[in-house]
mmCIF file of C-alpha atoms in Angstrom:
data_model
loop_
_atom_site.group_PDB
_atom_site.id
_atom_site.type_symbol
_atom_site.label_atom_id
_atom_site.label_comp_id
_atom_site.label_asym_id
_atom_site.label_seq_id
_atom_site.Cartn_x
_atom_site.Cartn_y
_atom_site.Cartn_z
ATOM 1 C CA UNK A 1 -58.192 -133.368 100.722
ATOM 2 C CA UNK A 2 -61.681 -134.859 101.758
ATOM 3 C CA UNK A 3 -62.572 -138.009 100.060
ATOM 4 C CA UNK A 4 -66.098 -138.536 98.997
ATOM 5 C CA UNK A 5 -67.872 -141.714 97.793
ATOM 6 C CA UNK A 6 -71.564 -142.293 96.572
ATOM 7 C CA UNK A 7 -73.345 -145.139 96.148
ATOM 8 C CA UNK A 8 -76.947 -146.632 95.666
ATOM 9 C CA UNK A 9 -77.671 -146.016 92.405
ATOM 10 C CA UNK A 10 -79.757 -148.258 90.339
ATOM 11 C CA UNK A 11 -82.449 -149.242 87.918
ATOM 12 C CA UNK A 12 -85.723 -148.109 89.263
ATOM 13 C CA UNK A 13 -89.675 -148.305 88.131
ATOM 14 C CA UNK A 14 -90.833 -145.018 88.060
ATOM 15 C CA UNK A 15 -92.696 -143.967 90.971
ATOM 16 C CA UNK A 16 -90.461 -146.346 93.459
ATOM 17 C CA UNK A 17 -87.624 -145.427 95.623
ATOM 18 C CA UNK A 18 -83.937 -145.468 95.714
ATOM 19 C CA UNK A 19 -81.399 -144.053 98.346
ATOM 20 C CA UNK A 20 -77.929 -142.737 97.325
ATOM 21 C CA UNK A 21 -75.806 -142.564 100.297
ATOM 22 C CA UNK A 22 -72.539 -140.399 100.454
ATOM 23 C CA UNK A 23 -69.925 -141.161 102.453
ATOM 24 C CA UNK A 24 -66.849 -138.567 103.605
ATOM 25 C CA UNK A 25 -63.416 -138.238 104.910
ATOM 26 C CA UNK A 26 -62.014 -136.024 107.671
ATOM 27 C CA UNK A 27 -64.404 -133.733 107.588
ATOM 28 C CA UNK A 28 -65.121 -131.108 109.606
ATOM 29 C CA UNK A 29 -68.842 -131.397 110.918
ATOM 30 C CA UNK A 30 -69.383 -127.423 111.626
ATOM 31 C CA UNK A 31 -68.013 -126.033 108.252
ATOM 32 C CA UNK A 32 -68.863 -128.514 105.313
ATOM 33 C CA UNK A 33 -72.448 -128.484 104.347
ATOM 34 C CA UNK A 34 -72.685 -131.296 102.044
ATOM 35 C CA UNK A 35 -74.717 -131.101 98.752
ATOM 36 C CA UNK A 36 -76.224 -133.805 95.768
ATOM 37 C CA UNK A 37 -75.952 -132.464 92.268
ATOM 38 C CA UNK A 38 -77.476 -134.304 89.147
ATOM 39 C CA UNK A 39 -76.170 -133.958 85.490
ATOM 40 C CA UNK A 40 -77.580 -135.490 82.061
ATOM 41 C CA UNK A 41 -75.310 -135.960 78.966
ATOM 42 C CA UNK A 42 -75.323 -131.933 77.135
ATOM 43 C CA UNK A 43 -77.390 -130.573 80.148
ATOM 44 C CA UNK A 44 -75.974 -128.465 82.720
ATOM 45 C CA UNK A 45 -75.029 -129.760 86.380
ATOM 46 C CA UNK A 46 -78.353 -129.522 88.822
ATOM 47 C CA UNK A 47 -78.778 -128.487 92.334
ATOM 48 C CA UNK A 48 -80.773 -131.056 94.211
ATOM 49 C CA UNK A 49 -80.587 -130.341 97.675
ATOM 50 C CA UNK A 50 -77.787 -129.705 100.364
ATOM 51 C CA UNK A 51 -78.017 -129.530 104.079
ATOM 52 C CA UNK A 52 -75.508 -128.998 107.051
ATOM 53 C CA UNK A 53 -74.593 -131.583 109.123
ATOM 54 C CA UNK A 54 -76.959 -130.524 111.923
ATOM 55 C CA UNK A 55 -79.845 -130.268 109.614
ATOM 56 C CA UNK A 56 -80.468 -127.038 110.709
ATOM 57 C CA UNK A 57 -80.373 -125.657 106.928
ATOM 58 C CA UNK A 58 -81.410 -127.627 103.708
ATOM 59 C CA UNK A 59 -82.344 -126.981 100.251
ATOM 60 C CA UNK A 60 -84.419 -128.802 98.099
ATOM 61 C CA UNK A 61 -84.783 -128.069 94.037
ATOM 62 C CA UNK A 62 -88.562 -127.192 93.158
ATOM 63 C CA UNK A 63 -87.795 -130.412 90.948
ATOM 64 C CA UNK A 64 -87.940 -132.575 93.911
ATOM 65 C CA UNK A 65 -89.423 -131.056 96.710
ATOM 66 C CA UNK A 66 -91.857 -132.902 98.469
ATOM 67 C CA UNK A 67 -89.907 -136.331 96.962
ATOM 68 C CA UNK A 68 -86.559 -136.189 98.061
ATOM 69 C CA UNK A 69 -85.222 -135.838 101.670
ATOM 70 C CA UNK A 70 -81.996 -135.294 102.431
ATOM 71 C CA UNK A 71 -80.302 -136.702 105.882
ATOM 72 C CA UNK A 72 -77.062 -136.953 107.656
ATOM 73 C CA UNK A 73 -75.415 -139.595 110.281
ATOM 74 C CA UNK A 74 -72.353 -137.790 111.369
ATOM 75 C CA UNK A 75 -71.235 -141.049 113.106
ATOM 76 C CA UNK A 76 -71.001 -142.652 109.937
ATOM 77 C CA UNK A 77 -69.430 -139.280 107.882
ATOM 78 C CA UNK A 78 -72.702 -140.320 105.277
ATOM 79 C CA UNK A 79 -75.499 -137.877 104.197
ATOM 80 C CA UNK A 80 -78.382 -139.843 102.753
ATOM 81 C CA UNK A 81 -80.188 -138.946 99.503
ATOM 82 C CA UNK A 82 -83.938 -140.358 99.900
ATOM 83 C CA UNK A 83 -85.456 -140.198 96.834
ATOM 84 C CA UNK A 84 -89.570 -141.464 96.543
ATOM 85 C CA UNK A 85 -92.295 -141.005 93.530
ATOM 86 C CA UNK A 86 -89.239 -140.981 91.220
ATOM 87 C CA UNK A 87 -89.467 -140.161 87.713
ATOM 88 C CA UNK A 88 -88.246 -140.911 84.144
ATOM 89 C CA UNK A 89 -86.932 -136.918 84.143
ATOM 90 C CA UNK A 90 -84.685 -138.056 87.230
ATOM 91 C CA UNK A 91 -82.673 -140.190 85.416
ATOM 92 C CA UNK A 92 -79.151 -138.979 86.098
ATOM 93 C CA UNK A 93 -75.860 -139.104 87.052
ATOM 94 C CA UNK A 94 -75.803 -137.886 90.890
ATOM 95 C CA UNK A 95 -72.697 -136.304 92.411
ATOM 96 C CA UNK A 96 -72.109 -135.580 96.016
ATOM 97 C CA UNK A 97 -69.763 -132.701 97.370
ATOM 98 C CA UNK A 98 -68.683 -131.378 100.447
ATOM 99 C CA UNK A 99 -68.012 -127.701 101.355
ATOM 100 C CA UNK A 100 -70.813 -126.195 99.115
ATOM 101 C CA UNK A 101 -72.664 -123.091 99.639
ATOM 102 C CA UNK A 102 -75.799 -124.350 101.147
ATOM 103 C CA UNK A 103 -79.341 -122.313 102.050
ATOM 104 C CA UNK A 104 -82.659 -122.834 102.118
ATOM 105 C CA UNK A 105 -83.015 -120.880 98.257
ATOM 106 C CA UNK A 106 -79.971 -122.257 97.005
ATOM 107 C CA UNK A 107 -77.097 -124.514 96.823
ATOM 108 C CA UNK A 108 -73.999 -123.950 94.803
ATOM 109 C CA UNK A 109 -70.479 -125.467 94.450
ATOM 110 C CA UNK A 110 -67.573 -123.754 95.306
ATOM 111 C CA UNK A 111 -63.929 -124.044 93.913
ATOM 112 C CA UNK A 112 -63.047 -125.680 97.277
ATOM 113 C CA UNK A 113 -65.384 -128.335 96.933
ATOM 114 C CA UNK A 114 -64.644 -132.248 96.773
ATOM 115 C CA UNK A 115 -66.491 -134.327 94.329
ATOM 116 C CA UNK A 116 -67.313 -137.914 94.366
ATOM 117 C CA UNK A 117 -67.160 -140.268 91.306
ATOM 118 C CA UNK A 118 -71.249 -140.174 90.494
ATOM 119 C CA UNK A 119 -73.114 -143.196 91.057
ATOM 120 C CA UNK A 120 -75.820 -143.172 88.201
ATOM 121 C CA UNK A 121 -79.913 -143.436 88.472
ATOM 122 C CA UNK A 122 -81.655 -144.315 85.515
ATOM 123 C CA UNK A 123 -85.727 -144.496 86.127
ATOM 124 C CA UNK A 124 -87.828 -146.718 83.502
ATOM 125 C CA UNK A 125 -91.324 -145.346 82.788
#
């Protein structure tokens, strides 16, 4: 099974930047479209964004659009998270997963997906 790792997350001023980087195992460039989630305590997992690894599809949430960017270096297995302007209301755990269900309206997880650990953002206002 793929192995996935995040990291970068931090204490952060609001409106500064932070970049969580994921990193995966044997993967399979053409087929697993990787994808960030976030989740608060008693809240409901969010979609963030998602992209292939050729960048030729990519989804952003309306809750970060125009803020985040998501990247990949296939070299390095990694698929950056850039996140700019950030808020208080970002403040999250963020999970990355490979294999997801990823277009330009929506990104969802599927049973088949592989989870990392979370690394956690927490942005002081």
């Amino acid at each position: 099974q793929v192995q996935v790792v995040e990291s970068g997350g931090g204490l952060v001023q609001a409106g500064g930047p932070l970049r969580l980087s994921c990193t995966a195992s044997s993967l399979d460039f053409d087929d697993y479209p990787m994808g960030w989630f976030r989740q608060i305590p008693d809240k409901e997992r969010e979609a963030v964004s998602c992209t292939t690894w050729t960048g030729s599809t990519r989804y952003y949430a309306d809750s970060v659009k125009g803020r985040f960017t998501i990247s990949t270096n296939s070299s390095k297995n990694t698929v950056y998270l850039q996140m700019n302007s950030l808020k208080s209301e970002d403040t999250a755990m963020y999970y990355c997963a490979t294999d997801v269900s990823c277009a330009p309206s929506h990104l969802d997880a599927m049973s088949t997906s592989s989870w990392g650990p979370g690394t956690r953002v927490t942005v002081s206002s």
